[in-house]
PDB file of C-alpha atoms and ligand atoms in Angstrom:
ATOM      1  CA  UNK G   1       0.056   0.041  -0.092  1.00 97.00           C
ATOM      2  CA  UNK G   2       1.467   3.345  -0.928  1.00 97.00           C
ATOM      3  CA  UNK G   3       1.897   5.960   1.706  1.00 98.00           C
ATOM      4  CA  UNK G   4       1.151   9.435   0.375  1.00 98.00           C
ATOM      5  CA  UNK G   5       3.028  10.841   3.373  1.00 98.00           C
ATOM      6  CA  UNK G   6       6.194   8.860   2.457  1.00 98.00           C
ATOM      7  CA  UNK G   7       6.098  10.416  -1.098  1.00 98.00           C
ATOM      8  CA  UNK G   8       5.963  13.726   0.279  1.00 98.00           C
ATOM      9  CA  UNK G   9       8.703  13.073   2.947  1.00 98.00           C
ATOM     10  CA  UNK G  10      10.929  11.716   0.011  1.00 98.00           C
ATOM     11  CA  UNK G  11      10.474  15.031  -2.016  1.00 98.00           C
ATOM     12  CA  UNK G  12      10.933  17.305   0.791  1.00 98.00           C
ATOM     13  CA  UNK G  13      14.023  15.468   2.435  1.00 98.00           C
ATOM     14  CA  UNK G  14      15.733  14.943  -0.944  1.00 98.00           C
ATOM     15  CA  UNK G  15      15.169  18.467  -2.158  1.00 98.00           C
ATOM     16  CA  UNK G  16      16.227  20.067   0.931  1.00 98.00           C
ATOM     17  CA  UNK G  17      19.397  18.141   1.017  1.00 98.00           C
ATOM     18  CA  UNK G  18      20.136  19.392  -2.273  1.00 98.00           C
ATOM     19  CA  UNK G  19      19.424  22.976  -1.565  1.00 98.00           C
ATOM     20  CA  UNK G  20      21.410  22.872   1.864  1.00 98.00           C
ATOM     21  CA  UNK G  21      24.294  21.463   0.106  1.00 98.00           C
ATOM     22  CA  UNK G  22      24.151  24.367  -2.342  1.00 98.00           C
ATOM     23  CA  UNK G  23      24.588  27.122   0.190  1.00 98.00           C
ATOM     24  CA  UNK G  24      28.281  27.267  -0.113  1.00 98.00           C
ATOM     25  CA  UNK G  25      29.463  26.441  -3.519  1.00 98.00           C
ATOM     26  CA  UNK G  26      32.171  27.224  -6.207  1.00 98.00           C
ATOM     27  CA  UNK G  27      30.154  28.652  -8.977  1.00 98.00           C
ATOM     28  CA  UNK G  28      26.578  29.766  -9.120  1.00 99.00           C
ATOM     29  CA  UNK G  29      25.003  30.124 -12.461  1.00 99.00           C
ATOM     30  CA  UNK G  30      21.943  32.205 -13.167  1.00 99.00           C
ATOM     31  CA  UNK G  31      19.835  31.304 -16.185  1.00 99.00           C
ATOM     32  CA  UNK G  32      19.421  27.972 -17.679  1.00 99.00           C
ATOM     33  CA  UNK G  33      19.679  28.826 -21.329  1.00 98.00           C
ATOM     34  CA  UNK G  34      22.206  27.259 -23.630  1.00 98.00           C
ATOM     35  CA  UNK G  35      25.055  29.336 -22.360  1.00 98.00           C
ATOM     36  CA  UNK G  36      24.432  28.764 -18.721  1.00 99.00           C
ATOM     37  CA  UNK G  37      23.920  25.011 -19.197  1.00 99.00           C
ATOM     38  CA  UNK G  38      27.081  24.766 -21.308  1.00 98.00           C
ATOM     39  CA  UNK G  39      29.024  26.627 -18.740  1.00 99.00           C
ATOM     40  CA  UNK G  40      28.010  24.252 -16.088  1.00 99.00           C
ATOM     41  CA  UNK G  41      28.812  21.245 -18.218  1.00 98.00           C
ATOM     42  CA  UNK G  42      32.349  22.340 -19.158  1.00 98.00           C
ATOM     43  CA  UNK G  43      33.244  23.425 -15.408  1.00 98.00           C
ATOM     44  CA  UNK G  44      32.214  20.087 -14.088  1.00 98.00           C
ATOM     45  CA  UNK G  45      33.990  18.240 -17.151  1.00 98.00           C
ATOM     46  CA  UNK G  46      37.189  20.072 -16.203  1.00 98.00           C
ATOM     47  CA  UNK G  47      36.953  19.887 -12.660  1.00 98.00           C
ATOM     48  CA  UNK G  48      34.560  17.373 -11.425  1.00 98.00           C
ATOM     49  CA  UNK G  49      35.042  18.163  -7.733  1.00 98.00           C
ATOM     50  CA  UNK G  50      33.585  21.827  -8.225  1.00 98.00           C
ATOM     51  CA  UNK G  51      30.177  22.461  -6.385  1.00 98.00           C
ATOM     52  CA  UNK G  52      27.864  24.100  -9.071  1.00 98.00           C
ATOM     53  CA  UNK G  53      24.296  25.053  -8.651  1.00 99.00           C
ATOM     54  CA  UNK G  54      22.389  26.657 -11.464  1.00 99.00           C
ATOM     55  CA  UNK G  55      19.164  28.655 -10.977  1.00 99.00           C
ATOM     56  CA  UNK G  56      16.365  29.150 -13.300  1.00 99.00           C
ATOM     57  CA  UNK G  57      13.551  31.352 -12.964  1.00 98.00           C
ATOM     58  CA  UNK G  58      10.989  29.362 -15.193  1.00 98.00           C
ATOM     59  CA  UNK G  59       9.694  25.785 -14.548  1.00 98.00           C
ATOM     60  CA  UNK G  60      11.415  24.727 -17.925  1.00 98.00           C
ATOM     61  CA  UNK G  61      15.265  25.037 -18.683  1.00 98.00           C
ATOM     62  CA  UNK G  62      16.399  25.696 -22.143  1.00 98.00           C
ATOM     63  CA  UNK G  63      15.869  29.363 -22.379  1.00 98.00           C
ATOM     64  CA  UNK G  64      15.248  30.807 -25.773  1.00 98.00           C
ATOM     65  CA  UNK G  65      16.528  27.589 -27.565  1.00 98.00           C
ATOM     66  CA  UNK G  66      13.290  25.636 -27.315  1.00 97.00           C
ATOM     67  CA  UNK G  67      11.410  28.024 -29.933  1.00 97.00           C
ATOM     68  CA  UNK G  68      14.167  27.970 -32.492  1.00 97.00           C
ATOM     69  CA  UNK G  69      13.318  30.914 -34.831  1.00 97.00           C
ATOM     70  CA  UNK G  70       9.926  32.309 -34.547  1.00 98.00           C
ATOM     71  CA  UNK G  71       8.723  28.997 -32.809  1.00 97.00           C
ATOM     72  CA  UNK G  72       9.993  26.997 -35.784  1.00 98.00           C
ATOM     73  CA  UNK G  73      11.722  24.330 -33.645  1.00 98.00           C
ATOM     74  CA  UNK G  74      15.036  24.327 -35.557  1.00 98.00           C
ATOM     75  CA  UNK G  75      18.134  26.305 -34.759  1.00 98.00           C
ATOM     76  CA  UNK G  76      21.100  27.209 -36.886  1.00 98.00           C
ATOM     77  CA  UNK G  77      24.905  26.706 -35.835  1.00 97.00           C
ATOM     78  CA  UNK G  78      28.077  27.119 -37.374  1.00 97.00           C
ATOM     79  CA  UNK G  79      31.075  24.624 -37.458  1.00 96.00           C
ATOM     80  CA  UNK G  80      32.638  25.464 -34.249  1.00 95.00           C
ATOM     81  CA  UNK G  81      29.467  25.314 -32.348  1.00 95.00           C
ATOM     82  CA  UNK G  82      28.342  22.178 -34.075  1.00 97.00           C
ATOM     83  CA  UNK G  83      31.341  20.445 -32.720  1.00 96.00           C
ATOM     84  CA  UNK G  84      30.049  21.354 -29.168  1.00 97.00           C
ATOM     85  CA  UNK G  85      26.556  20.188 -30.089  1.00 97.00           C
ATOM     86  CA  UNK G  86      27.596  16.888 -31.485  1.00 96.00           C
ATOM     87  CA  UNK G  87      29.677  16.391 -28.296  1.00 96.00           C
ATOM     88  CA  UNK G  88      26.373  16.693 -26.249  1.00 98.00           C
ATOM     89  CA  UNK G  89      25.039  13.974 -28.643  1.00 98.00           C
ATOM     90  CA  UNK G  90      22.798  16.141 -31.088  1.00 98.00           C
ATOM     91  CA  UNK G  91      22.647  15.151 -34.575  1.00 97.00           C
ATOM     92  CA  UNK G  92      23.089  18.077 -36.895  1.00 97.00           C
ATOM     93  CA  UNK G  93      22.522  18.531 -40.716  1.00 97.00           C
ATOM     94  CA  UNK G  94      24.463  20.562 -43.191  1.00 97.00           C
ATOM     95  CA  UNK G  95      22.331  23.077 -44.778  1.00 98.00           C
ATOM     96  CA  UNK G  96      24.894  25.033 -47.009  1.00 97.00           C
ATOM     97  CA  UNK G  97      28.699  25.772 -46.575  1.00 96.00           C
ATOM     98  CA  UNK G  98      29.069  27.027 -42.874  1.00 95.00           C
ATOM     99  CA  UNK G  99      25.540  26.431 -41.896  1.00 98.00           C
ATOM    100  CA  UNK G 100      24.133  23.552 -39.989  1.00 98.00           C
ATOM    101  CA  UNK G 101      20.671  22.942 -38.611  1.00 98.00           C
ATOM    102  CA  UNK G 102      19.620  20.852 -35.411  1.00 98.00           C
ATOM    103  CA  UNK G 103      16.188  20.104 -33.818  1.00 98.00           C
ATOM    104  CA  UNK G 104      15.897  22.539 -31.012  1.00 98.00           C
ATOM    105  CA  UNK G 105      13.972  20.140 -28.980  1.00 98.00           C
ATOM    106  CA  UNK G 106      16.832  17.455 -29.276  1.00 98.00           C
ATOM    107  CA  UNK G 107      19.354  20.130 -28.593  1.00 98.00           C
ATOM    108  CA  UNK G 108      17.946  21.433 -25.367  1.00 98.00           C
ATOM    109  CA  UNK G 109      17.237  17.927 -23.935  1.00 98.00           C
ATOM    110  CA  UNK G 110      20.731  16.833 -24.952  1.00 98.00           C
ATOM    111  CA  UNK G 111      22.442  19.751 -23.307  1.00 98.00           C
ATOM    112  CA  UNK G 112      20.351  19.653 -20.143  1.00 98.00           C
ATOM    113  CA  UNK G 113      20.730  15.897 -19.710  1.00 98.00           C
ATOM    114  CA  UNK G 114      24.631  16.011 -20.060  1.00 98.00           C
ATOM    115  CA  UNK G 115      24.754  19.065 -17.672  1.00 98.00           C
ATOM    116  CA  UNK G 116      22.689  17.187 -15.067  1.00 98.00           C
ATOM    117  CA  UNK G 117      24.849  14.086 -15.492  1.00 98.00           C
ATOM    118  CA  UNK G 118      28.000  16.018 -15.069  1.00 98.00           C
ATOM    119  CA  UNK G 119      26.875  16.929 -11.602  1.00 98.00           C
ATOM    120  CA  UNK G 120      25.613  20.409 -11.992  1.00 98.00           C
ATOM    121  CA  UNK G 121      22.468  20.980  -9.682  1.00 98.00           C
ATOM    122  CA  UNK G 122      19.706  22.711 -11.446  1.00 98.00           C
ATOM    123  CA  UNK G 123      17.176  24.438  -9.393  1.00 98.00           C
ATOM    124  CA  UNK G 124      14.302  25.421 -11.547  1.00 98.00           C
ATOM    125  CA  UNK G 125      11.252  28.080 -10.684  1.00 98.00           C
ATOM    126  CA  UNK G 126      13.690  29.976  -8.376  1.00 98.00           C
ATOM    127  CA  UNK G 127      14.627  33.539  -9.413  1.00 98.00           C
ATOM    128  CA  UNK G 128      17.813  35.200  -8.503  1.00 98.00           C
ATOM    129  CA  UNK G 129      16.623  38.680  -6.993  1.00 98.00           C
ATOM    130  CA  UNK G 130      19.948  40.061  -5.676  1.00 98.00           C
ATOM    131  CA  UNK G 131      23.598  39.567  -5.006  1.00 98.00           C
ATOM    132  CA  UNK G 132      25.688  39.582  -1.660  1.00 98.00           C
ATOM    133  CA  UNK G 133      28.342  42.115  -2.065  1.00 98.00           C
ATOM    134  CA  UNK G 134      30.786  42.619   0.549  1.00 98.00           C
ATOM    135  CA  UNK G 135      33.412  45.438   0.346  1.00 97.00           C
ATOM    136  CA  UNK G 136      32.938  45.608  -3.398  1.00 97.00           C
ATOM    137  CA  UNK G 137      33.204  41.862  -4.052  1.00 98.00           C
ATOM    138  CA  UNK G 138      30.357  39.778  -4.831  1.00 98.00           C
ATOM    139  CA  UNK G 139      30.040  36.866  -2.580  1.00 98.00           C
ATOM    140  CA  UNK G 140      26.764  35.213  -3.497  1.00 98.00           C
ATOM    141  CA  UNK G 141      23.102  35.111  -4.483  1.00 98.00           C
ATOM    142  CA  UNK G 142      19.897  36.048  -3.003  1.00 98.00           C
ATOM    143  CA  UNK G 143      17.225  33.740  -4.255  1.00 98.00           C
ATOM    144  CA  UNK G 144      13.350  33.372  -4.106  1.00 98.00           C
ATOM    145  CA  UNK G 145      10.361  31.435  -5.473  1.00 98.00           C
ATOM    146  CA  UNK G 146       9.430  32.772  -8.810  1.00 98.00           C
ATOM    147  CA  UNK G 147       5.792  32.034  -7.926  1.00 98.00           C
ATOM    148  CA  UNK G 148       6.079  34.271  -4.770  1.00 98.00           C
ATOM    149  CA  UNK G 149       7.641  37.067  -6.695  1.00 98.00           C
ATOM    150  CA  UNK G 150       5.144  36.843  -9.561  1.00 98.00           C
ATOM    151  CA  UNK G 151       2.194  37.000  -6.949  1.00 98.00           C
ATOM    152  CA  UNK G 152       4.134  40.096  -5.453  1.00 98.00           C
ATOM    153  CA  UNK G 153       3.997  38.210  -2.007  1.00 98.00           C
ATOM    154  CA  UNK G 154       5.916  40.138   0.715  1.00 97.00           C
ATOM    155  CA  UNK G 155       8.335  37.024   1.399  1.00 97.00           C
ATOM    156  CA  UNK G 156      12.187  37.816   2.543  1.00 98.00           C
ATOM    157  CA  UNK G 157      14.492  35.623   0.332  1.00 98.00           C
ATOM    158  CA  UNK G 158      17.201  33.291   1.249  1.00 98.00           C
ATOM    159  CA  UNK G 159      20.877  33.514   0.278  1.00 98.00           C
ATOM    160  CA  UNK G 160      23.865  31.404  -0.616  1.00 98.00           C
ATOM    161  CA  UNK G 161      27.427  32.039  -1.008  1.00 98.00           C
ATOM    162  CA  UNK G 162      29.570  31.393  -4.095  1.00 98.00           C
ATOM    163  CA  UNK G 163      33.131  31.887  -5.136  1.00 98.00           C
ATOM    164  CA  UNK G 164      31.963  32.706  -8.667  1.00 98.00           C
ATOM    165  CA  UNK G 165      28.769  33.805 -10.309  1.00 99.00           C
ATOM    166  CA  UNK G 166      27.891  33.656 -13.938  1.00 99.00           C
ATOM    167  CA  UNK G 167      25.198  35.965 -15.240  1.00 99.00           C
ATOM    168  CA  UNK G 168      23.885  33.853 -18.223  1.00 99.00           C
ATOM    169  CA  UNK G 169      20.452  35.393 -18.053  1.00 99.00           C
ATOM    170  CA  UNK G 170      20.287  36.310 -21.722  1.00 98.00           C
ATOM    171  CA  UNK G 171      19.057  39.745 -23.100  1.00 98.00           C
ATOM    172  CA  UNK G 172      17.982  41.264 -19.764  1.00 98.00           C
ATOM    173  CA  UNK G 173      21.575  40.677 -18.252  1.00 98.00           C
ATOM    174  CA  UNK G 174      19.772  40.800 -14.939  1.00 98.00           C
ATOM    175  CA  UNK G 175      22.634  40.069 -12.463  1.00 98.00           C
ATOM    176  CA  UNK G 176      24.647  43.008 -14.235  1.00 98.00           C
ATOM    177  CA  UNK G 177      21.723  45.410 -13.822  1.00 98.00           C
ATOM    178  CA  UNK G 178      21.200  44.268 -10.066  1.00 98.00           C
ATOM    179  CA  UNK G 179      24.860  45.213  -9.366  1.00 98.00           C
ATOM    180  CA  UNK G 180      24.592  48.426 -11.228  1.00 98.00           C
ATOM    181  CA  UNK G 181      21.431  49.264  -9.599  1.00 97.00           C
ATOM    182  CA  UNK G 182      23.271  49.089  -6.303  1.00 96.00           C
ATOM    183  CA  UNK G 183      25.567  51.786  -7.436  1.00 95.00           C
ATOM    184  CA  UNK G 184      28.549  49.538  -8.230  1.00 97.00           C
ATOM    185  CA  UNK G 185      30.890  49.978 -11.174  1.00 97.00           C
ATOM    186  CA  UNK G 186      31.252  47.285 -13.689  1.00 97.00           C
ATOM    187  CA  UNK G 187      34.525  46.458 -15.513  1.00 97.00           C
ATOM    188  CA  UNK G 188      33.415  48.320 -18.710  1.00 96.00           C
ATOM    189  CA  UNK G 189      34.443  51.378 -20.584  1.00 93.00           C
ATOM    190  CA  UNK G 190      31.527  53.443 -18.950  1.00 94.00           C
ATOM    191  CA  UNK G 191      31.370  51.418 -15.728  1.00 97.00           C
ATOM    192  CA  UNK G 192      27.669  50.625 -16.626  1.00 97.00           C
ATOM    193  CA  UNK G 193      25.812  48.437 -19.136  1.00 98.00           C
ATOM    194  CA  UNK G 194      25.742  49.536 -22.818  1.00 97.00           C
ATOM    195  CA  UNK G 195      22.733  47.457 -23.738  1.00 97.00           C
ATOM    196  CA  UNK G 196      22.599  45.216 -26.876  1.00 97.00           C
ATOM    197  CA  UNK G 197      22.808  46.332 -30.433  1.00 97.00           C
ATOM    198  CA  UNK G 198      20.325  45.809 -33.249  1.00 98.00           C
ATOM    199  CA  UNK G 199      20.577  42.346 -35.128  1.00 98.00           C
ATOM    200  CA  UNK G 200      23.865  41.882 -36.866  1.00 98.00           C
ATOM    201  CA  UNK G 201      24.566  38.150 -36.513  1.00 98.00           C
ATOM    202  CA  UNK G 202      28.001  38.052 -38.026  1.00 97.00           C
ATOM    203  CA  UNK G 203      29.223  40.762 -35.568  1.00 97.00           C
ATOM    204  CA  UNK G 204      27.301  39.428 -32.647  1.00 98.00           C
ATOM    205  CA  UNK G 205      28.831  35.946 -33.085  1.00 97.00           C
ATOM    206  CA  UNK G 206      32.178  37.282 -33.585  1.00 96.00           C
ATOM    207  CA  UNK G 207      32.195  39.709 -30.418  1.00 98.00           C
ATOM    208  CA  UNK G 208      30.643  37.381 -27.947  1.00 98.00           C
ATOM    209  CA  UNK G 209      33.721  35.615 -26.997  1.00 98.00           C
ATOM    210  CA  UNK G 210      35.501  38.982 -26.416  1.00 98.00           C
ATOM    211  CA  UNK G 211      32.541  40.017 -24.338  1.00 98.00           C
ATOM    212  CA  UNK G 212      32.519  36.762 -22.278  1.00 98.00           C
ATOM    213  CA  UNK G 213      34.366  37.862 -19.078  1.00 98.00           C
ATOM    214  CA  UNK G 214      34.485  39.056 -15.542  1.00 98.00           C
ATOM    215  CA  UNK G 215      32.362  42.339 -15.178  1.00 98.00           C
ATOM    216  CA  UNK G 216      32.643  42.935 -11.365  1.00 98.00           C
ATOM    217  CA  UNK G 217      34.931  40.918  -8.704  1.00 98.00           C
ATOM    218  CA  UNK G 218      33.654  37.310  -9.102  1.00 98.00           C
ATOM    219  CA  UNK G 219      30.847  37.924 -11.451  1.00 98.00           C
ATOM    220  CA  UNK G 220      31.104  36.826 -15.095  1.00 98.00           C
ATOM    221  CA  UNK G 221      28.948  37.139 -18.022  1.00 98.00           C
ATOM    222  CA  UNK G 222      28.177  34.581 -20.860  1.00 99.00           C
ATOM    223  CA  UNK G 223      26.024  34.101 -23.649  1.00 98.00           C
ATOM    224  CA  UNK G 224      23.446  37.021 -24.739  1.00 98.00           C
ATOM    225  CA  UNK G 225      24.055  38.605 -21.446  1.00 98.00           C
ATOM    226  CA  UNK G 226      27.647  39.227 -22.462  1.00 98.00           C
ATOM    227  CA  UNK G 227      26.648  41.099 -25.654  1.00 98.00           C
ATOM    228  CA  UNK G 228      23.847  43.005 -23.714  1.00 98.00           C
ATOM    229  CA  UNK G 229      26.312  44.411 -21.231  1.00 98.00           C
ATOM    230  CA  UNK G 230      29.058  45.288 -23.744  1.00 98.00           C
ATOM    231  CA  UNK G 231      26.994  46.725 -26.598  1.00 97.00           C
ATOM    232  CA  UNK G 232      27.277  43.565 -28.575  1.00 98.00           C
ATOM    233  CA  UNK G 233      24.826  42.991 -31.466  1.00 98.00           C
ATOM    234  CA  UNK G 234      22.113  40.247 -31.030  1.00 98.00           C
ATOM    235  CA  UNK G 235      22.255  37.547 -33.589  1.00 97.00           C
ATOM    236  CA  UNK G 236      18.866  35.596 -33.583  1.00 96.00           C
ATOM    237  CA  UNK G 237      18.509  32.056 -33.715  1.00 96.00           C
ATOM    238  CA  UNK G 238      22.041  31.114 -34.466  1.00 97.00           C
ATOM    239  CA  UNK G 239      23.537  29.346 -31.507  1.00 98.00           C
ATOM    240  CA  UNK G 240      27.192  28.652 -32.012  1.00 98.00           C
ATOM    241  CA  UNK G 241      28.206  31.774 -30.094  1.00 98.00           C
ATOM    242  CA  UNK G 242      25.977  30.764 -27.093  1.00 98.00           C
ATOM    243  CA  UNK G 243      27.565  27.311 -26.679  1.00 98.00           C
ATOM    244  CA  UNK G 244      31.133  28.637 -27.267  1.00 98.00           C
ATOM    245  CA  UNK G 245      30.453  31.554 -24.841  1.00 98.00           C
ATOM    246  CA  UNK G 246      29.419  29.026 -22.105  1.00 98.00           C
ATOM    247  CA  UNK G 247      32.578  26.893 -22.882  1.00 98.00           C
ATOM    248  CA  UNK G 248      34.694  30.142 -22.758  1.00 98.00           C
ATOM    249  CA  UNK G 249      33.365  31.471 -19.288  1.00 98.00           C
ATOM    250  CA  UNK G 250      34.096  28.130 -17.886  1.00 98.00           C
ATOM    251  CA  UNK G 251      37.778  28.080 -19.044  1.00 98.00           C
ATOM    252  CA  UNK G 252      38.151  31.608 -18.050  1.00 98.00           C
ATOM    253  CA  UNK G 253      37.079  30.954 -14.482  1.00 98.00           C
ATOM    254  CA  UNK G 254      39.265  27.825 -14.388  1.00 98.00           C
ATOM    255  CA  UNK G 255      42.283  29.833 -15.563  1.00 97.00           C
ATOM    256  CA  UNK G 256      41.569  32.426 -12.816  1.00 93.00           C
ATOM    257  CA  UNK G 257      41.322  29.841  -9.984  1.00 79.00           C
TER     258      UNK G 257
HETATM  259  O1  48F V   1      17.732  33.837 -22.903  1.00 81.54           O
HETATM  260  P1  48F V   1      18.466  32.684 -22.642  1.00 81.54           P
HETATM  261  O2  48F V   1      18.309  31.369 -23.667  1.00 81.54           O
HETATM  262  O3  48F V   1      20.032  32.893 -22.600  1.00 81.54           O
HETATM  263  P2  48F V   1      21.439  32.561 -23.530  1.00 81.54           P
HETATM  264  O4  48F V   1      21.817  31.268 -22.907  1.00 81.54           O
HETATM  265  O5  48F V   1      20.900  32.308 -24.959  1.00 81.54           O
HETATM  266  C1  48F V   1      20.339  33.347 -25.531  1.00 81.54           C
HETATM  267  C2  48F V   1      19.375  32.604 -26.959  1.00 81.54           C
HETATM  268  O6  48F V   1      18.692  31.626 -26.245  1.00 81.54           O
HETATM  269  C3  48F V   1      18.878  33.526 -27.815  1.00 81.54           C
HETATM  270  C4  48F V   1      19.834  34.308 -28.651  1.00 81.54           C
HETATM  271  C5  48F V   1      20.996  33.705 -29.251  1.00 81.54           C
HETATM  272  O7  48F V   1      20.688  32.952 -29.985  1.00 81.54           O
HETATM  273  O8  48F V   1      19.897  35.551 -28.646  1.00 81.54           O
HETATM  274  O9  48F V   1      17.946  34.429 -27.112  1.00 81.54           O
HETATM  275  O10 48F V   1      22.234  33.726 -23.464  1.00 81.54           O
HETATM  276  O11 48F V   1      18.324  32.026 -21.303  1.00 81.54           O
HETATM  277  C6  48F V   1      18.448  32.863 -20.035  1.00 81.54           C
HETATM  278  C7  48F V   1      17.643  32.121 -18.905  1.00 81.54           C
HETATM  279  O12 48F V   1      17.785  32.920 -17.780  1.00 81.54           O
HETATM  280  C8  48F V   1      16.652  32.891 -16.928  1.00 81.54           C
HETATM  281  C9  48F V   1      15.467  33.088 -18.217  1.00 81.54           C
HETATM  282  O13 48F V   1      14.293  32.461 -17.558  1.00 81.54           O
HETATM  283  C10 48F V   1      16.054  31.974 -19.171  1.00 81.54           C
HETATM  284  O14 48F V   1      15.728  30.870 -19.135  1.00 81.54           O
HETATM  285  N1  48F V   1      16.795  33.988 -16.146  1.00 81.54           N
HETATM  286  C11 48F V   1      16.635  35.346 -16.424  1.00 81.54           C
HETATM  287  N2  48F V   1      16.848  35.991 -15.374  1.00 81.54           N
HETATM  288  C12 48F V   1      16.941  35.272 -14.265  1.00 81.54           C
HETATM  289  C13 48F V   1      16.817  33.996 -14.650  1.00 81.54           C
HETATM  290  C14 48F V   1      16.903  35.407 -12.766  1.00 81.54           C
HETATM  291  N3  48F V   1      16.924  36.619 -12.298  1.00 81.54           N
HETATM  292  N4  48F V   1      16.948  34.300 -12.148  1.00 81.54           N
HETATM  293  C15 48F V   1      16.773  33.055 -12.503  1.00 81.54           C
HETATM  294  N5  48F V   1      16.880  32.927 -13.853  1.00 81.54           N
END
């Protein structure tokens, strides 16, 4: 006879263990789009003992990748990004010289599975609403249930400490904005956020790796957030830059450690 209370207890205890074990970590990633997932995967692949948690506001992970272009669920990828996608086990098809396509559902599913299996703990339906900053150095994140925030409930958040934070929140570059809102200067020419440029796929994909870097002590940007902070162009449904940026931020964090 199944006992409903045992089912509840199993979920509550297992989840709470996972959360408590994520209160002091090496890397906290914000945003489970393609760049954030890829960053987590490569960090764990290079250094399996790292403690990494990824927080995603929505119930679903995958960010802007599910919808391909205008909800046509295919993505386009270039040669370099394709190599990463194939490492995740995704089948790609050559469309024309330099252009490959992949099923966006297969892509998100494969990237997410590899990332979870690598040992990155993903917490969905949790929003990052602030950072911990001590003496001008970021030390962690402030989190809350997305549903509580959506309902406008006056509920205090919880906090966790992380040696590194990755802003992988895509176009809104939310962590960069949170830091700037607190009057902190970012490592940009203006000390603030430039905002993303109009669509120019070639430029956006070229500049993104340069923009993938530390923007405040212990805070890194990758993916579309990197271009949004530094004024890089948007590029639409071509995803090589997102995967390469995720891989690059992992490498840069490991180089600094
Ligand atoms: O937007 P998203 O997919 O970011 P990305 O990895 O990839 C960008 C592409 O999808 C596409 C593009 C290039 O082809 O232009 O847009 O850079 O994923 C960002 C994720 O972050 C979550 C958000 O729900 C999304 O799933 N997110 C944003 N702000 C927060 C957050 C927050 N404050 N807390 C938690 N999650």
